[in-house]
Amino acid sequence: MSAVPATTDRTAARLRQAARNPVVIASLIAIALVVVGQLVSPGFGSYNQIISMLRIASFLGIIAIGQTIVILSGGDGIDLSVGKVATLGAIIGARVMDGTDANLAGGILIPLVVGAAIGLVNGLGIVYLRIPPFVMTLGMLGVVQGIILAYTGGTAAGRAAPFLTELVNTRWLLGAPGVLFLWVLLIVVVTLVLRRTRPGWNLYAVGSNRTAARLSGIRVNATVIGAYVASGVCAVLAGLALLGYTESVFLNLADDYTLPSIAAVVIGGTLIAGGVGGYLGSAIGAVVLSVLQSLLTTLNMPESHRTIVNGVILLALLALYGRQRKLRS
Amino acid sequence: MSLLTMTGVSKRYGGVRALDGASFELEAGEVHGLLGPNGSGKSTLNKVLAGTVNPDAATIVLDGRPVEIRGPRDAAARGIAAVYQQLSLVDSMTVGQNLVLGVEPSRAGFVSNRASAAEIDAVLERMRRGLGPGVTAGTEVSGLSPGQQQLVEIAKAVLRKPRILILDEATASLHRDQVNLVFEIVRELTAAGTCVVFTSHRLEEVRTICDRATILRTGRTVATVTVAETTESELVRVMVGDVAQPERRTATPSTDEVVLRVRNLSAPGVHGIDLDVHRGEILGLGGLQGQGQSELLLALFGATATPSGEIDVNGRRVTNSSVVRATGNGFALVPGDRGSQGLFMQRSIQENLSIVSLRRRLLAALGISMRKERTVAEDAVQRLRIKIGGLDDPVTTLSGGNAQKIVIAKWLLNEPAVVLLDDPTKGVDISAKAEIYSIIRELSSAGVAVILNSSDDVELAELCDRVVVLYEGRVRTHLVGDEITSENLVSAALLIGEGDQGTVEEQPAAADGGAR
């Protein structure tokens, strides 16, 4: 057999494999959406417009870090409290910062600790009280809502520190704001943690088979609890970025990010049952959802239609991925 | 004319032949025992008859007419009812509701309780002696002991007035009095023409209740005997057959140095176990399956709740209160079900190999060096001759034997001092089996304490220096060196020849009823 057909065979096989990779599919969809947008409304695909869409995507993307980790941990893992926790983080941050850079450190650290504590309670309830993640985090959503009302008395006070606003809203390098660079850094760090550290490998093992993980000497409970803590922390981080974007807070600032964060994870190819996937996919999933949102807005589609289109696209992707998994096995 | 004949019953699970042309014949009004060593196919044959296993091939003749049994409902419609050791009651429902589950008398689509109440009360009254005074139709099942639940399970089968009643280890969790009650009921049923298929690990029960017995060996029927006319040693001879004695491993110079010493270990399913494993020795766990072997290994490994007792490794006391601690103490377990307990199916071969021993190779206690991981994984793959495509392929791409070697290899990378193997060659092809044997021997020669549970007597005879035979969670017999033969293993597993064989040394018998 000559070497040439073997090489083309291998290239073809590699291409076929790439065409089945959810990360590749999601990237292609994002690009296709931009192209369609540009055709329908010239200027949609301009550099500045793309940077602006990516900036919006970064909020969702940062929330999706925690959601990815929680879903990877398996055991029907899901965190429905992320949107509310992000809102709470922004509210606390705004009040502590109170519009001055002098309070910046406290305004970031205190909300992060609160987010970690909420995640810890989620994790403890799920692991030790054996409350299903869906129910536990849904309950937590209600509790956090109550905390928000008690803490604010119904009206949110305070302002973002100028540094934070600048980080999110001011073009810094290559016409992009600092928050985009922060997101890229997070993508690299999170991917490294998942792929090249022991906690990362343990997370995949726990998500893949909890019994085998336990019998391999992995601390399953600690890993699961850690996943929910990470989710709380990431949610607050996204809340703070949103605070920088809006400068002042509302009582429902990030509430609507919960379901899109799950959608981003799913679009990115992470198995909803856990154990398979990664964060790069979720990040691209966040971009897809943000570009889609922009496109539908550009098309002047009413809110109701946008929601329907969002849902249909998500279901179509899920069906596509599910079908491929079946074909492969 | 016989009531039922089954011929040419075959069933394969993957590469394993559970039944290979087995046959079986029942006469009306008899109690028919099914006997055979581990893996002989008793349970599978029962399940084919009960409709819960679909055979690959089978000819079943009931009342002189060929029939097909396509599922449990089909079996029930033909008057076949089965009771297993595993309970199938619905915990949150009452005894009465469970008794009529699936056959509730109904009126216009609604369950009508009144019609069945009299019958339920009658059967519960019949069971009263075993159930105790407090149990009525309205008692919730979750509050009953396992023994009581087992009786309710039997009552449920009896209530269906079966023509053929299968009792597959249905007496395992019962006290002696409860067993006697069940036997009385069995005799009443057979007097009325019902026929009972009876399987039990307690040979004494088989000898008490059975008229005839069919003996299975490796999925084939080897004989049907009249129980009263057959001696126990004849039974063992038929069960074991004329197998050539396997070549024993060359006896290692046995040292007095004890690597693993276990005293009075108790945990769910095991009671007061004492073990000594010397340097360079392989200790086998024998007996019929499900007599506490897996539970013993899990308890040693810190994987079951609240084990008590003493464990010393090389003279050092260890506390294996969790798997994490046991792993830290140098223990390794190759679990009995590699799919659900040993492997991360969707993950790569590389990750499966590395996961246990990652800690040893971390950079700055956190980071993974892929170069190091590759090196150790490639080394292990070569050393254990594991046939893989590439390290990044998922483990699902591997055959049973190679998958099992991955589980063994992941532990070897952690350099354990004690290796516990739970039936490591189950469902593994012959060549991989031989390779796993040589891995086990090498481990033992290197000074690792090895405990091997095996459902295969030949395997125990081939590999082990000593075998302890477990019965209902306790050590019943020690076999050493040349005493480890298939015959002695089967005799010991069935408690045959207590006292009359000099080679079989008895441990103090335990009061029955404690085990389940």
Coordinates of N, CA and C in Angstrom, one line a residue, chain A residues 195-199 201-202 204-219 271 273-277, chain B residues 298 301 303 323-324 327 335 339-347 351 354-356 358-359 362 366-368 370 410-411:
Chain A
R195 N -7.5 19.6 33.2 CA -6.7 18.6 32.5 C -5.4 18.3 33.1
R196 N -4.8 19.1 33.9 CA -3.4 18.9 34.3 C -3.2 19.0 35.8
T197 N -4.3 18.8 36.6 CA -4.1 18.8 38.1 C -4.8 17.6 38.6
R198 N -4.4 17.2 39.8 CA -5.1 16.0 40.5 C -6.6 16.3 40.8
P199 N -6.9 17.5 41.3 CA -8.3 17.7 41.6 C -9.1 17.6 40.3
W201 N -8.5 15.8 37.5 CA -8.7 14.4 37.1 C -9.6 13.6 38.1
N202 N -9.5 14.0 39.4 CA -10.5 13.4 40.3 C -11.9 13.8 40.0
Y204 N -13.2 14.4 37.0 CA -13.7 13.6 35.9 C -14.0 12.2 36.4
A205 N -13.1 11.6 37.2 CA -13.3 10.3 37.7 C -14.6 10.2 38.5
V206 N -14.8 11.2 39.4 CA -16.0 11.1 40.2 C -17.2 11.3 39.4
G207 N -17.2 12.1 38.3 CA -18.3 12.3 37.5 C -18.6 11.1 36.6
S208 N -17.5 10.3 36.3 CA -17.7 9.2 35.4 C -18.2 8.0 36.1
N209 N -17.7 7.7 37.4 CA -18.2 6.5 38.1 C -17.9 6.7 39.6
R210 N -18.9 7.1 40.4 CA -18.6 7.4 41.8 C -18.2 6.2 42.6
T211 N -18.7 5.0 42.3 CA -18.3 3.8 43.1 C -16.8 3.5 42.8
A212 N -16.5 3.5 41.5 CA -15.1 3.2 41.2 C -14.2 4.3 41.7
A213 N -14.6 5.6 41.8 CA -13.8 6.6 42.3 C -13.6 6.4 43.8
R214 N -14.6 6.0 44.5 CA -14.5 5.8 46.0 C -13.5 4.6 46.2
L215 N -13.7 3.5 45.4 CA -12.8 2.4 45.5 C -11.4 2.6 44.9
S216 N -11.2 3.8 44.4 CA -9.8 4.1 43.9 C -9.2 5.1 44.9
G217 N -9.8 5.3 46.1 CA -9.2 6.1 47.1 C -9.3 7.6 46.8
I218 N -10.3 8.0 46.0 CA -10.6 9.4 45.8 C -11.6 9.9 46.8
R219 N -11.4 11.1 47.3 CA -12.3 11.7 48.3 C -13.5 12.2 47.5
L271 N -21.2 16.3 28.9 CA -22.2 15.4 29.1 C -23.0 15.7 30.4
A273 N -24.7 14.0 32.2 CA -24.6 13.0 33.2 C -23.3 13.1 33.9
G274 N -22.4 13.9 33.4 CA -21.1 14.1 34.1 C -20.0 13.3 33.5
G275 N -18.7 13.6 33.9 CA -17.6 12.8 33.6 C -16.9 13.1 32.2
V276 N -17.6 13.8 31.3 CA -17.0 14.0 30.0 C -17.3 15.5 29.6
G277 N -16.3 16.2 29.1 CA -16.5 17.5 28.7 C -15.4 18.4 29.1
Chain B
L298 N -14.0 -6.1 51.0 CA -14.4 -4.7 51.1 C -14.2 -4.2 52.5
F301 N -10.7 -3.4 53.1 CA -10.3 -2.2 52.3 C -11.0 -1.0 52.8
A303 N -14.1 -0.2 52.9 CA -15.2 0.3 52.0 C -16.6 0.0 52.6
V323 N -11.6 4.0 52.5 CA -10.8 3.6 51.4 C -9.5 4.5 51.3
V324 N -9.7 5.8 51.6 CA -8.6 6.7 51.5 C -7.5 6.2 52.4
T327 N -5.9 2.9 51.4 CA -5.0 3.1 50.2 C -3.7 3.6 50.8
P335 N -11.8 -4.9 42.5 CA -13.2 -5.3 42.9 C -13.8 -6.3 42.0
G339 N -16.7 -3.4 35.7 CA -17.4 -2.3 35.0 C -18.0 -1.3 35.9
S340 N -18.6 -1.7 37.0 CA -19.3 -0.7 37.8 C -18.4 -0.3 39.0
Q341 N -17.4 -1.1 39.3 CA -16.6 -0.7 40.5 C -15.1 -0.4 40.2
G342 N -14.7 -0.8 39.0 CA -13.2 -0.7 38.8 C -12.8 0.4 37.8
L343 N -13.7 0.6 36.8 CA -13.2 1.4 35.6 C -14.0 2.7 35.5
F344 N -13.4 3.7 34.9 CA -14.1 4.9 34.5 C -14.3 4.8 33.0
M345 N -15.4 4.2 32.6 CA -15.6 3.8 31.2 C -15.4 4.9 30.2
Q346 N -15.9 6.1 30.5 CA -15.8 7.1 29.4 C -14.4 7.8 29.4
R347 N -13.6 7.5 30.4 CA -12.3 8.1 30.4 C -11.2 7.3 29.7
E351 N -5.9 7.9 32.0 CA -6.5 8.4 33.2 C -6.8 7.2 34.2
S354 N -3.6 6.1 35.8 CA -2.9 7.0 36.6 C -3.6 7.4 37.9
I355 N -4.9 7.3 37.9 CA -5.8 8.0 38.9 C -5.4 7.6 40.3
V356 N -5.1 6.3 40.6 CA -4.8 6.0 42.0 C -3.5 6.5 42.5
L358 N -1.6 9.1 41.2 CA -1.2 10.4 40.8 C -0.4 11.2 41.8
R359 N -0.8 11.0 43.0 CA -0.2 11.7 44.2 C 1.3 11.6 44.2
L362 N 3.2 14.2 41.4 CA 2.7 15.5 41.2 C 3.9 16.5 41.2
L366 N 0.4 19.4 43.0 CA -0.9 19.7 42.3 C -0.8 19.3 40.9
G367 N 0.2 19.7 40.2 CA 0.3 19.6 38.7 C 0.6 18.2 38.2
I368 N 0.1 17.9 37.1 CA 0.3 16.6 36.5 C 1.3 16.8 35.3
M370 N 2.4 15.3 32.1 CA 2.0 14.3 31.2 C 3.1 13.4 30.7
K410 N -3.5 -0.2 37.6 CA -3.6 1.1 38.3 C -3.3 0.9 39.8
W411 N -3.5 -0.2 40.3 CA -3.1 -0.4 41.7 C -1.6 -0.7 41.9

